[in-house]
PDB file of C-alpha atoms in Angstrom:
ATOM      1  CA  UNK Q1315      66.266  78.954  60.730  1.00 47.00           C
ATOM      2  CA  UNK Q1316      68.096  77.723  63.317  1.00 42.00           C
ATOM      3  CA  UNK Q1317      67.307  79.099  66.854  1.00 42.00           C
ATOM      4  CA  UNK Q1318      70.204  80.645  69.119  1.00 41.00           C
ATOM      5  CA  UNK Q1319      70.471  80.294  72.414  1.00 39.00           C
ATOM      6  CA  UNK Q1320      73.377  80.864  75.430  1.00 41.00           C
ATOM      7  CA  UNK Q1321      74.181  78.656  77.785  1.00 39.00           C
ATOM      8  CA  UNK Q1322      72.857  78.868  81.345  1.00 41.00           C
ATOM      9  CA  UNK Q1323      75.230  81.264  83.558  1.00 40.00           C
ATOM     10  CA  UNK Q1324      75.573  78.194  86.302  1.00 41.00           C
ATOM     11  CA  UNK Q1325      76.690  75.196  84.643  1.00 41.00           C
ATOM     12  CA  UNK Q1326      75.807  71.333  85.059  1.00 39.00           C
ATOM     13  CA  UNK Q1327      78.602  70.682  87.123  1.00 41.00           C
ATOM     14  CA  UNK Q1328      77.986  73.287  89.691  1.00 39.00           C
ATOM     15  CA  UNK Q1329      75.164  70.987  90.444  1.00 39.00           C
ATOM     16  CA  UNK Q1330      76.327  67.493  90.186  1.00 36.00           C
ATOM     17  CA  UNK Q1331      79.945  67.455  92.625  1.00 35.00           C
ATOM     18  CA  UNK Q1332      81.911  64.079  92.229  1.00 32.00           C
ATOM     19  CA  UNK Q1333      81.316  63.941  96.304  1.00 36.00           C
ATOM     20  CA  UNK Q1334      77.794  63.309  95.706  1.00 36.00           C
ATOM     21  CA  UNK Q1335      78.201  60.278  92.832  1.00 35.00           C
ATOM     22  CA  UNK Q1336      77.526  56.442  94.182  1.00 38.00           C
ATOM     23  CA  UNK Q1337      79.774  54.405  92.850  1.00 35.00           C
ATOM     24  CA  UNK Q1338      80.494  50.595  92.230  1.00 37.00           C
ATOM     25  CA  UNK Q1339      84.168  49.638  93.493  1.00 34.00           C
ATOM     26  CA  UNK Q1340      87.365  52.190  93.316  1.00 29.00           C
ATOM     27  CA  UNK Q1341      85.803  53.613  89.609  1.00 40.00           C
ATOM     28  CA  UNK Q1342      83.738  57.048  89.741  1.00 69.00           C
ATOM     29  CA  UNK Q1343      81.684  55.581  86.704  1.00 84.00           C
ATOM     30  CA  UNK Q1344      79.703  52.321  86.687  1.00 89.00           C
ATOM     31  CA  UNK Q1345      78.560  50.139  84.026  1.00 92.00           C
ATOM     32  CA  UNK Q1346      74.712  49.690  84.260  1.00 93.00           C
ATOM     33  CA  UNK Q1347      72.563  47.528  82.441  1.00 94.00           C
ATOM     34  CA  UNK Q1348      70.499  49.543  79.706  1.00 94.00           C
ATOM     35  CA  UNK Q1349      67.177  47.113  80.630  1.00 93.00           C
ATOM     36  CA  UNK Q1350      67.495  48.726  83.914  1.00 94.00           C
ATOM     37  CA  UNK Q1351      67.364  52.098  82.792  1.00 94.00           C
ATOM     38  CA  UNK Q1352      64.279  54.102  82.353  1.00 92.00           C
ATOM     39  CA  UNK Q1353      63.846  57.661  80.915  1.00 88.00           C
ATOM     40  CA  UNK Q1354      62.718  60.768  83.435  1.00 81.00           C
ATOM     41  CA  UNK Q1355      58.797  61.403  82.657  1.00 76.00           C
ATOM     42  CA  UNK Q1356      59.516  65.225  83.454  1.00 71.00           C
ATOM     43  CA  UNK Q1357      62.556  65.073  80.863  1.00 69.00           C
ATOM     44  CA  UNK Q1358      61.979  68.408  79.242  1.00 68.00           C
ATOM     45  CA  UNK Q1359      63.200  67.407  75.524  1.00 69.00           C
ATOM     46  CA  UNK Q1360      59.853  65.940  73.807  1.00 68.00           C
ATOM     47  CA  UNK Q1361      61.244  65.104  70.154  1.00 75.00           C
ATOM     48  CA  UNK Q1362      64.119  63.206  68.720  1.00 78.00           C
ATOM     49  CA  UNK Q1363      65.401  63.519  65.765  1.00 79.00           C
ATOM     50  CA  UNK Q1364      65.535  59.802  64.284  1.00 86.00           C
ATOM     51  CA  UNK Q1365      68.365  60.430  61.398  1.00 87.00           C
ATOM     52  CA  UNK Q1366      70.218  62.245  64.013  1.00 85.00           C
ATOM     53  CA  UNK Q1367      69.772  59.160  66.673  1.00 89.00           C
ATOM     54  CA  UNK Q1368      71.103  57.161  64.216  1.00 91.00           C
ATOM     55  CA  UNK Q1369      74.029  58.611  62.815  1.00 90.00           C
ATOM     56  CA  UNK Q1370      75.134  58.639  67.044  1.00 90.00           C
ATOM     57  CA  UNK Q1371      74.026  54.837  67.399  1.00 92.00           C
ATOM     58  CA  UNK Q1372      77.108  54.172  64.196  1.00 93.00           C
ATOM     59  CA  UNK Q1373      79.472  56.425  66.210  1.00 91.00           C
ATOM     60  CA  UNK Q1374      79.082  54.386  69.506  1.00 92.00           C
ATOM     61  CA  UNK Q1375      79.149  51.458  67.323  1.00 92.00           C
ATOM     62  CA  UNK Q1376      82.612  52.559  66.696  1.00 89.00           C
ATOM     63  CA  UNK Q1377      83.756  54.346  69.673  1.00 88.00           C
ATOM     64  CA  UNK Q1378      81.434  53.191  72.775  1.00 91.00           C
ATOM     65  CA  UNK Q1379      79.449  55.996  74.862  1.00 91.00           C
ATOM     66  CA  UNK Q1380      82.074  58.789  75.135  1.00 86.00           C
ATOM     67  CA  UNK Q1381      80.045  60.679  77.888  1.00 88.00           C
ATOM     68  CA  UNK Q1382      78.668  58.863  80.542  1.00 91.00           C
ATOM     69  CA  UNK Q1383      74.603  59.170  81.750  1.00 91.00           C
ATOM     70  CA  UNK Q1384      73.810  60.864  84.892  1.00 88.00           C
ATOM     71  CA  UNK Q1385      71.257  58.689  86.814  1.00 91.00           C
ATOM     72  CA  UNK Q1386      69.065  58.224  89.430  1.00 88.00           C
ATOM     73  CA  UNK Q1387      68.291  55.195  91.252  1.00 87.00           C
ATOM     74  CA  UNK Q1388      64.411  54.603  91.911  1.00 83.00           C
ATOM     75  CA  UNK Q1389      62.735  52.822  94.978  1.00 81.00           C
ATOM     76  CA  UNK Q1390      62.252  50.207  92.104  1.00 84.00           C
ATOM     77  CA  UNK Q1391      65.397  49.080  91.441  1.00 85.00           C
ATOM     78  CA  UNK Q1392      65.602  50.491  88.093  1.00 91.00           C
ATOM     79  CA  UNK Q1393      67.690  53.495  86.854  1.00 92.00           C
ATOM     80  CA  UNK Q1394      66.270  56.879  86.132  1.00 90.00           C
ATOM     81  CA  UNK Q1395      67.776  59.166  83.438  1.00 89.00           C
ATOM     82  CA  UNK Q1396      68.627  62.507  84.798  1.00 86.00           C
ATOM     83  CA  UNK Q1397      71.237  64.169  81.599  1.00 84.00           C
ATOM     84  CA  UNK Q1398      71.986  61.818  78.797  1.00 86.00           C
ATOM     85  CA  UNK Q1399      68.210  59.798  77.449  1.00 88.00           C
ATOM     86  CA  UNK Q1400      69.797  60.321  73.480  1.00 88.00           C
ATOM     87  CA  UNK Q1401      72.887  58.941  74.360  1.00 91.00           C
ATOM     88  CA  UNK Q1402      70.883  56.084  76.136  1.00 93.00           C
ATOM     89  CA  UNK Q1403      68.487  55.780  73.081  1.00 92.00           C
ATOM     90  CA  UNK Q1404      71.443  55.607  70.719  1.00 93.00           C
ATOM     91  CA  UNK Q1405      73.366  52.971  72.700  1.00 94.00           C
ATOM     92  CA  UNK Q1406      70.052  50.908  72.312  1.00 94.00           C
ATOM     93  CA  UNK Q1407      69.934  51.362  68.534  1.00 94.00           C
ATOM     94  CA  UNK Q1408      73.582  50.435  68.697  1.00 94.00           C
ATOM     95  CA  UNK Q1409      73.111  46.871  70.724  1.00 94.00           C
ATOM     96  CA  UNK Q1410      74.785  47.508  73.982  1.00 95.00           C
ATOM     97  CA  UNK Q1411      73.682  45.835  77.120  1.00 95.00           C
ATOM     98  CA  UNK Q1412      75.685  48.261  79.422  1.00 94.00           C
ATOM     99  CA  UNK Q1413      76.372  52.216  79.373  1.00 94.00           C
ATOM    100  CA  UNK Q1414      78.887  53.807  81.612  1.00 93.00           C
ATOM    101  CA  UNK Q1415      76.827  56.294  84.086  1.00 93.00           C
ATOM    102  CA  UNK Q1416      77.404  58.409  87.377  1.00 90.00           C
ATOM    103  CA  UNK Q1417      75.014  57.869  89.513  1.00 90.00           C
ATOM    104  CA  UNK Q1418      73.445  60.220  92.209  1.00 87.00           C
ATOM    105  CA  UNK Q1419      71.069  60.747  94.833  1.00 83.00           C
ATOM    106  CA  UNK Q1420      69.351  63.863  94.021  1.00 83.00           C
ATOM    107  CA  UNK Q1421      65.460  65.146  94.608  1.00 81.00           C
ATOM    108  CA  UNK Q1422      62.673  65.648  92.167  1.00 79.00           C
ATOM    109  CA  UNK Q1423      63.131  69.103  91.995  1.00 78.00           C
ATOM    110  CA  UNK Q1424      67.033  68.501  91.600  1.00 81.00           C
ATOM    111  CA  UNK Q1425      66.546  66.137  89.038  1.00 80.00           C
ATOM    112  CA  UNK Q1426      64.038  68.286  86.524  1.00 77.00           C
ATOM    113  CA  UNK Q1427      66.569  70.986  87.073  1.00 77.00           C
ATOM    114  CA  UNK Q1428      69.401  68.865  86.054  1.00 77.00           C
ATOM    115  CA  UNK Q1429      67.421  67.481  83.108  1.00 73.00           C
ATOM    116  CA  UNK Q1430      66.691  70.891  81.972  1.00 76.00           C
ATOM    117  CA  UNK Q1431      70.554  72.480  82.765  1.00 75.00           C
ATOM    118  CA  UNK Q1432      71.425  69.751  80.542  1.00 69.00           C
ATOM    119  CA  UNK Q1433      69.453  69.882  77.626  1.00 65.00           C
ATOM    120  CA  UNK Q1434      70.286  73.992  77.560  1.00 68.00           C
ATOM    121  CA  UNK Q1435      73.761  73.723  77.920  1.00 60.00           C
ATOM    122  CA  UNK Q1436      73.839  71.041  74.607  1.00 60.00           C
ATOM    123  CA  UNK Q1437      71.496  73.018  72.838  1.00 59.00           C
ATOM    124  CA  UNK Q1438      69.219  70.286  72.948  1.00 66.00           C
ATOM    125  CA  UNK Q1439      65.760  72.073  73.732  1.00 76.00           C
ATOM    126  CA  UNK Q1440      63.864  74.274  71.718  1.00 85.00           C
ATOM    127  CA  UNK Q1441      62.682  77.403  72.680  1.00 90.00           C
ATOM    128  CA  UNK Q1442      59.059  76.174  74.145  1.00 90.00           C
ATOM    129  CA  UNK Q1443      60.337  73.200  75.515  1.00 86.00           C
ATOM    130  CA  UNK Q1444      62.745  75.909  77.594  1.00 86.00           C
ATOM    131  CA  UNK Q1445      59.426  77.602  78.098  1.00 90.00           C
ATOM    132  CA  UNK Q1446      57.746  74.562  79.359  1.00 88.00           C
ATOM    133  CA  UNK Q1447      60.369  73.122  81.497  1.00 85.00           C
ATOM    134  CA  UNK Q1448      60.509  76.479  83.206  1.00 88.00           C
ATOM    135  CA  UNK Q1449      56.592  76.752  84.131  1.00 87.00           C
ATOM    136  CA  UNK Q1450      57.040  73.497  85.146  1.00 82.00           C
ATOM    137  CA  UNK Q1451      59.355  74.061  87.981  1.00 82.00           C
ATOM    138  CA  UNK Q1452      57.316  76.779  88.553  1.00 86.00           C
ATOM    139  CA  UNK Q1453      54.163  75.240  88.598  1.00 84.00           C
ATOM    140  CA  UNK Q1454      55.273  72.077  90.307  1.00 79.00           C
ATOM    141  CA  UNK Q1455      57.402  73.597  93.403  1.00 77.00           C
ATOM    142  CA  UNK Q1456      55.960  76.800  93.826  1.00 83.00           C
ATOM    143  CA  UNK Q1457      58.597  78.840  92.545  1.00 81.00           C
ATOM    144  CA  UNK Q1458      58.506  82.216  91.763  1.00 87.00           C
ATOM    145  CA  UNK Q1459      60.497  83.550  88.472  1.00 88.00           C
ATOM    146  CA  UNK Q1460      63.212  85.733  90.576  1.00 89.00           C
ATOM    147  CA  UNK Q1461      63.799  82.367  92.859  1.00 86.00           C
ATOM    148  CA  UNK Q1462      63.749  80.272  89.658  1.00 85.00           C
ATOM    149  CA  UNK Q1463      66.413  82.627  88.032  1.00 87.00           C
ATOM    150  CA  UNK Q1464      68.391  81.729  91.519  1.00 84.00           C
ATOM    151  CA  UNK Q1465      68.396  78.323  91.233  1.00 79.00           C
ATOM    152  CA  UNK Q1466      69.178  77.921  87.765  1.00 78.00           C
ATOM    153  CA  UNK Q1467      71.422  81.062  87.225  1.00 79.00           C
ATOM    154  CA  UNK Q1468      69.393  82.392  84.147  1.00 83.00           C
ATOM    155  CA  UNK Q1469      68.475  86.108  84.222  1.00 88.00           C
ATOM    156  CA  UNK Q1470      64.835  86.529  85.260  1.00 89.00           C
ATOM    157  CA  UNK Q1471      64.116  88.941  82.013  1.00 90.00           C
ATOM    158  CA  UNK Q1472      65.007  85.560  80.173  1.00 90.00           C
ATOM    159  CA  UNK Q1473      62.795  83.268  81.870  1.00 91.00           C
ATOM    160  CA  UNK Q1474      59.927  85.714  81.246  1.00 91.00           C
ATOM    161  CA  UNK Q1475      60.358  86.140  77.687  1.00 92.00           C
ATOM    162  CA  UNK Q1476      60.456  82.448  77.444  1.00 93.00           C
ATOM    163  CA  UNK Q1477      57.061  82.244  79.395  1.00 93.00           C
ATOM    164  CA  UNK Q1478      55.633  84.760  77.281  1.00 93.00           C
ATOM    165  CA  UNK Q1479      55.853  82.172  74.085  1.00 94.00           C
ATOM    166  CA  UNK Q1480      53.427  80.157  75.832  1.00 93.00           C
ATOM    167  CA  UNK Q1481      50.794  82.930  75.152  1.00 93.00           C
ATOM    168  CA  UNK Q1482      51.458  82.489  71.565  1.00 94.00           C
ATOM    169  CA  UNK Q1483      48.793  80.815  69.711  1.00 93.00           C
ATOM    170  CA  UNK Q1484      49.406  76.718  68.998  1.00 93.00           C
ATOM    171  CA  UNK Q1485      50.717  77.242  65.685  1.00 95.00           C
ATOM    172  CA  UNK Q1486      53.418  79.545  66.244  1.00 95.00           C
ATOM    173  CA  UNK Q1487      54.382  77.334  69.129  1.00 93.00           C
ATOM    174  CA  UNK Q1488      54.587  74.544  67.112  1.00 93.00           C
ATOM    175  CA  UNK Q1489      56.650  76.416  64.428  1.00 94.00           C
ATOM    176  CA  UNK Q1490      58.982  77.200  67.601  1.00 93.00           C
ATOM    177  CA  UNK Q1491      59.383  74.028  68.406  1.00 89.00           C
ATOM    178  CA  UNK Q1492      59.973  72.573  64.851  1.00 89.00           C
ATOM    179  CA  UNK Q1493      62.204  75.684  64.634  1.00 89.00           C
ATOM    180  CA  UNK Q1494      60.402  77.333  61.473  1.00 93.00           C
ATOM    181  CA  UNK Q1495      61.060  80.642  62.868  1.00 93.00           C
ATOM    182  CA  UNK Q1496      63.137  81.728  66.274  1.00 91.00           C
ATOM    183  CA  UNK Q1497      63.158  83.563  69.626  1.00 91.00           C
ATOM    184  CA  UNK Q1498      63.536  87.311  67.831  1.00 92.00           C
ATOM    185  CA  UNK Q1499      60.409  86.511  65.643  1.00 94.00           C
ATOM    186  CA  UNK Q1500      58.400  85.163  69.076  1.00 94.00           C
ATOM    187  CA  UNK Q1501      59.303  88.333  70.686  1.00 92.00           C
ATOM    188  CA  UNK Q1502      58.174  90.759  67.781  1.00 92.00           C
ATOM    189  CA  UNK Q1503      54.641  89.127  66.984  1.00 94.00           C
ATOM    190  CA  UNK Q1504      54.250  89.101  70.767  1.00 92.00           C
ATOM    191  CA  UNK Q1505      54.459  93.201  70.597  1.00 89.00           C
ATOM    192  CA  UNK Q1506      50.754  92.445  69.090  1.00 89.00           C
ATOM    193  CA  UNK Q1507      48.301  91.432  71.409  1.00 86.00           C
ATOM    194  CA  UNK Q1508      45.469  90.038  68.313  1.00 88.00           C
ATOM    195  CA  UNK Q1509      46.189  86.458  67.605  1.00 90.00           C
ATOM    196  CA  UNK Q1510      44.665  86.846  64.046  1.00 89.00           C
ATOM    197  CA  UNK Q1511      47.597  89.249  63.319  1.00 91.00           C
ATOM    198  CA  UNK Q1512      49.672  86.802  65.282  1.00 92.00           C
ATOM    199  CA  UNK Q1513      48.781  83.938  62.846  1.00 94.00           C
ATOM    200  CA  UNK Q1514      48.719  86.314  59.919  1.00 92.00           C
ATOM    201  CA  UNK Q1515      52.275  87.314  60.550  1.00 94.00           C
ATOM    202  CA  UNK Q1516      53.279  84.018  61.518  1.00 95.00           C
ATOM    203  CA  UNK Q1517      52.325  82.683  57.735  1.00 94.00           C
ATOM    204  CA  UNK Q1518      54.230  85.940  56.242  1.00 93.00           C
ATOM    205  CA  UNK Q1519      57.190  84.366  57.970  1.00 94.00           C
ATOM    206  CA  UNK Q1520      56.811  80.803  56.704  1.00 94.00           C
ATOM    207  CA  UNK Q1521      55.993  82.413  53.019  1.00 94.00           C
ATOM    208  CA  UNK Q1522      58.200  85.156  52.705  1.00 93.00           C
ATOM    209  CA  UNK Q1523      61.399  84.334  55.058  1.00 93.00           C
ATOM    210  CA  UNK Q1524      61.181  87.903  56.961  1.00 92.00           C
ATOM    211  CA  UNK Q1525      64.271  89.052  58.986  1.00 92.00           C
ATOM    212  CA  UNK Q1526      63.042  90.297  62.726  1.00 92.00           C
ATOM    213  CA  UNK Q1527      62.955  93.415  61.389  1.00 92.00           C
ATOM    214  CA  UNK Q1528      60.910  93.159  58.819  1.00 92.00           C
ATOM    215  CA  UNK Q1529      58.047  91.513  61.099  1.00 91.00           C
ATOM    216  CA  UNK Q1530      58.570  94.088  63.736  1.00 90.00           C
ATOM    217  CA  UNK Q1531      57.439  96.797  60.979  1.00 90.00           C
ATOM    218  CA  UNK Q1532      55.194  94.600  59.777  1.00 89.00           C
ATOM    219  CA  UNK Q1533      53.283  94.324  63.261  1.00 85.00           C
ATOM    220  CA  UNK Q1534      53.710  98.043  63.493  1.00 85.00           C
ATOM    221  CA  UNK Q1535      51.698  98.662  60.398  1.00 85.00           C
ATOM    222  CA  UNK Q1536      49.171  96.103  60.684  1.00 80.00           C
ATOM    223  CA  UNK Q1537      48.591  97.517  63.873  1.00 74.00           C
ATOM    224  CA  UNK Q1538      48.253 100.488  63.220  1.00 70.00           C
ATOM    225  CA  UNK Q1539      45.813  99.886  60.395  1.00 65.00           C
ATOM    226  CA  UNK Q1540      43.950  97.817  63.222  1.00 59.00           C
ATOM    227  CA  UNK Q1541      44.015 101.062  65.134  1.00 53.00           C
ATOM    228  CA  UNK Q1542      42.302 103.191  62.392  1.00 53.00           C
ATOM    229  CA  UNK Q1543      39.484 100.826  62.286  1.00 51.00           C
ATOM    230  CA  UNK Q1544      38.821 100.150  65.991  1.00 54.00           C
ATOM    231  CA  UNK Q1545      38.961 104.678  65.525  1.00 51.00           C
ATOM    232  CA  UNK Q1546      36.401 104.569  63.088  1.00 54.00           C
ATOM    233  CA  UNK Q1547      34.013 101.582  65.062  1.00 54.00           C
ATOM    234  CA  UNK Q1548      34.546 103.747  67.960  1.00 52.00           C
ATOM    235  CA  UNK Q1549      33.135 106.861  66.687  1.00 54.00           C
ATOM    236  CA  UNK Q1550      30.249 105.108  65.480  1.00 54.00           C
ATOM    237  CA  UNK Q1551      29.992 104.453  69.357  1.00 57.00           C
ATOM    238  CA  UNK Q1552      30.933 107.109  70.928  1.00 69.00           C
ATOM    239  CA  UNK Q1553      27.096 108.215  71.268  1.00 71.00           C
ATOM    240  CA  UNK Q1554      26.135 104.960  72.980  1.00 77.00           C
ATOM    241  CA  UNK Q1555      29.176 104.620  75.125  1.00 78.00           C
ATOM    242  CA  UNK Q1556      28.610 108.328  76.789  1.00 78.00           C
ATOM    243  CA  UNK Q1557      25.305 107.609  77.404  1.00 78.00           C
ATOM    244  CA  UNK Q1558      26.127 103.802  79.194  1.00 82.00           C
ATOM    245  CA  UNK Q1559      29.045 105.846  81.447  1.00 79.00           C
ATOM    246  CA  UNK Q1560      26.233 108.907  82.127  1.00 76.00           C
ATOM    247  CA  UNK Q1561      23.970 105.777  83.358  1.00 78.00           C
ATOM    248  CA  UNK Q1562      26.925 104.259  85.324  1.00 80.00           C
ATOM    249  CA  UNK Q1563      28.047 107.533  86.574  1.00 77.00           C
ATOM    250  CA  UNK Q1564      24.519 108.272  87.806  1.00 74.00           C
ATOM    251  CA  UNK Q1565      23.897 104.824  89.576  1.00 78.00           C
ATOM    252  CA  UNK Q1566      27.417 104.117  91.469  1.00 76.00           C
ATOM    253  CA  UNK Q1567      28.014 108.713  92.068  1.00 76.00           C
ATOM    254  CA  UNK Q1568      31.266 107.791  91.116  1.00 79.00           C
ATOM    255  CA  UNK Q1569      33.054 108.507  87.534  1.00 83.00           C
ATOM    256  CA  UNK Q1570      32.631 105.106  85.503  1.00 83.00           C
ATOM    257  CA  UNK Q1571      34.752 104.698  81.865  1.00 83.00           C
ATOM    258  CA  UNK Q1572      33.778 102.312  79.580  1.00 83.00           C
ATOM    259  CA  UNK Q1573      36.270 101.114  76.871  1.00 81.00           C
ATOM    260  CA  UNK Q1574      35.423  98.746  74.044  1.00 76.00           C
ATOM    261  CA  UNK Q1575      37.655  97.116  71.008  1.00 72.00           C
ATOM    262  CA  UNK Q1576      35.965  96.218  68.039  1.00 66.00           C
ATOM    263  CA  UNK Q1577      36.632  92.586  68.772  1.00 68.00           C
ATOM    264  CA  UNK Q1578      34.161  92.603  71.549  1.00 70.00           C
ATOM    265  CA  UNK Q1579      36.163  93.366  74.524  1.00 76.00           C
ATOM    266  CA  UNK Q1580      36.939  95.999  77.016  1.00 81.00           C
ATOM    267  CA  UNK Q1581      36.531  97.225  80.368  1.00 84.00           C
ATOM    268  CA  UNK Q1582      34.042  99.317  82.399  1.00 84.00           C
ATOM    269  CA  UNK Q1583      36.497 100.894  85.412  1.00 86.00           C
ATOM    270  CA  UNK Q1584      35.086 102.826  88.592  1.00 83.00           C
ATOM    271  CA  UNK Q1585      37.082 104.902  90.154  1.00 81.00           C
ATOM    272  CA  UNK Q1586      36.457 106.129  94.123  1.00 78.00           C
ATOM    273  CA  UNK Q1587      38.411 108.509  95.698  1.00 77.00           C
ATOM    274  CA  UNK Q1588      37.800 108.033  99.700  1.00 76.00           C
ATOM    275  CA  UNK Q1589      37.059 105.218 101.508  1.00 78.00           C
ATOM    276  CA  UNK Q1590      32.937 106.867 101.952  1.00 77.00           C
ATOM    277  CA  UNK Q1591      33.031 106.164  98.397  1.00 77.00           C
ATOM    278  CA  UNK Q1592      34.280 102.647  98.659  1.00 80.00           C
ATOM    279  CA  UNK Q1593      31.626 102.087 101.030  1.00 81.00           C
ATOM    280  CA  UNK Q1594      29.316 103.082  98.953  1.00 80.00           C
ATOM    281  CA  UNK Q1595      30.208 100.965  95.895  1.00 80.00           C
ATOM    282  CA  UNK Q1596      29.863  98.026  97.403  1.00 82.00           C
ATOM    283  CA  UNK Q1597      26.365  98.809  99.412  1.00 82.00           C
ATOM    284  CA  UNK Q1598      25.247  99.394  95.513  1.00 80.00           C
ATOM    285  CA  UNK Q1599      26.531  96.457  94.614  1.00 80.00           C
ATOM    286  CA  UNK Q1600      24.785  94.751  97.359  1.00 80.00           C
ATOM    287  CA  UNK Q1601      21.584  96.600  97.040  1.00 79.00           C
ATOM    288  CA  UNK Q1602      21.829  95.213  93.057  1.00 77.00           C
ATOM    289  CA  UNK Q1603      22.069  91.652  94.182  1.00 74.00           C
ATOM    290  CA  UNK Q1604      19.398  91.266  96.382  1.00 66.00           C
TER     291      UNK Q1604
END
């Protein structure tokens, strides 16, 4: 199932102006050497399709490179791709020795932008390569996801449901990015927070072909049979977690709640109420170490 995206609200061009392209005599676009030409390492696209590669290496065969590259010249003398590495593997399957580019001056960050702008605009990128090109600006400059939404004209609410895939486990990601399922089926088996009923809706989907709908019931009643268990575990508890709270209550003269899920985790949360009581905490926390 194919996986549907929109365009970014601020296109390409808004970032590359024909002010800023170096050029070779009167011509805006220059003919450069594909030898010299090397792809970006931060290019966010990670797979291409070979059948598709080809069937674009027999239309340049016919027609030439319709679009030009965007590149970047390095401090090596060599040309770095910033939009257009199928079009430059194509032309190389094709046997040209030259492909018309613009080329520009730009920064790293400007460049990984560009690269991703790019591949969004074409529909290029999967939906965790998205996801991965975006925590990578993040990661790499700093950014935060309001300032990222900014730059690159995307709402924030859609950069954070793309980050959110990334908590999915492996496999679904993978099935994202071979496109087995799509961004409405990410966003429903993320409403469950157990990757076992993750992975055990994920399969449903590969098996049975569910609609988003269907998996958001799905997760619903799994969930809720999940529930009725961790209900039944916990009354078999109950006993034992009163008495650990009593203890914790007594030692820290503050309330303490302990919460536990049958998978092992939980939380044990003290709550003060005054500053005295703050104080306190932490000299019994102190008093514990030494």
């Amino acid at each position: 199932m194919a996986l549907k995206r929109n365009a970014l609200g601020r296109g390409l061009d808004s970032l590359i102006s024909m002010g800023d392209i170096r050029t070779d005599g009167s011509s805006a676009i220059s003919e450069i050497e594909i030898s010299r030409i090397v792809p970006n390492p931060d290019q966010p696209r990670r797979t291409f399709d070979e059948d598709t590669l080809e069937e674009l290496a027999s239309s340049i065969r016919e027609l030439g490179v319709v679009q030009p590259l965007t590149l970047r010249l390095g401090e090596d003398g060599d040309y770095q791709i910033i939009a257009g590495e199928r079009r430059w593997r194509a032309a190389r399957k094709a046997g040209l020795f030259t492909v018309p580019a613009y080329v520009r001056t730009v920064s790293d960050t400007e460049m990984t932008e560009m690269a991703l702008i790019e591949n969004i605009q074409r529909e290029d990128l999967n939906s965790i390569e998205v996801a991965l090109g975006f925590k990578k600006l993040i990661d790499t400059y700093h950014l935060t996801q309001e300032r990222l939404s900014e730059r690159l004209g995307k709402k924030r609410a859609t950069i954070a449901n793309h980050l959110r895939l990334l908590r999915l486990p492996a496999e679904i990601q993978l099935g994202l990015r071979d496109r087995k399922l799509d961004m409405g089926h990410a966003r429903a088996i993320l409403a469950i927070d157990d990757p076992k009923l993750q992975l055990k809706i994920y399969q449903r989907i590969l098996k049975e072909g569910l609609s988003v709908r269907a998996v958001e019931e799905l997760g619903r009643k799994l969930s809720g049979e999940q529930g009725d268990s961790n209900v039944r575990q916990n009354k078999e508890k109950s006993s034992e977690i009163a008495a650990l709270e009593k203890d914790f209550t007594d030692l820290f003269t503050m309330p303490v709640t302990v919460k536990r899920t049958s998978n092992g985790k939980g939380s044990v949360t003290l709550k003060f109420e005054s500053e005295e009581q703050f104080r306190k905490l932490v000299e019994t926390f102190r008093r514990l170490q030494s």
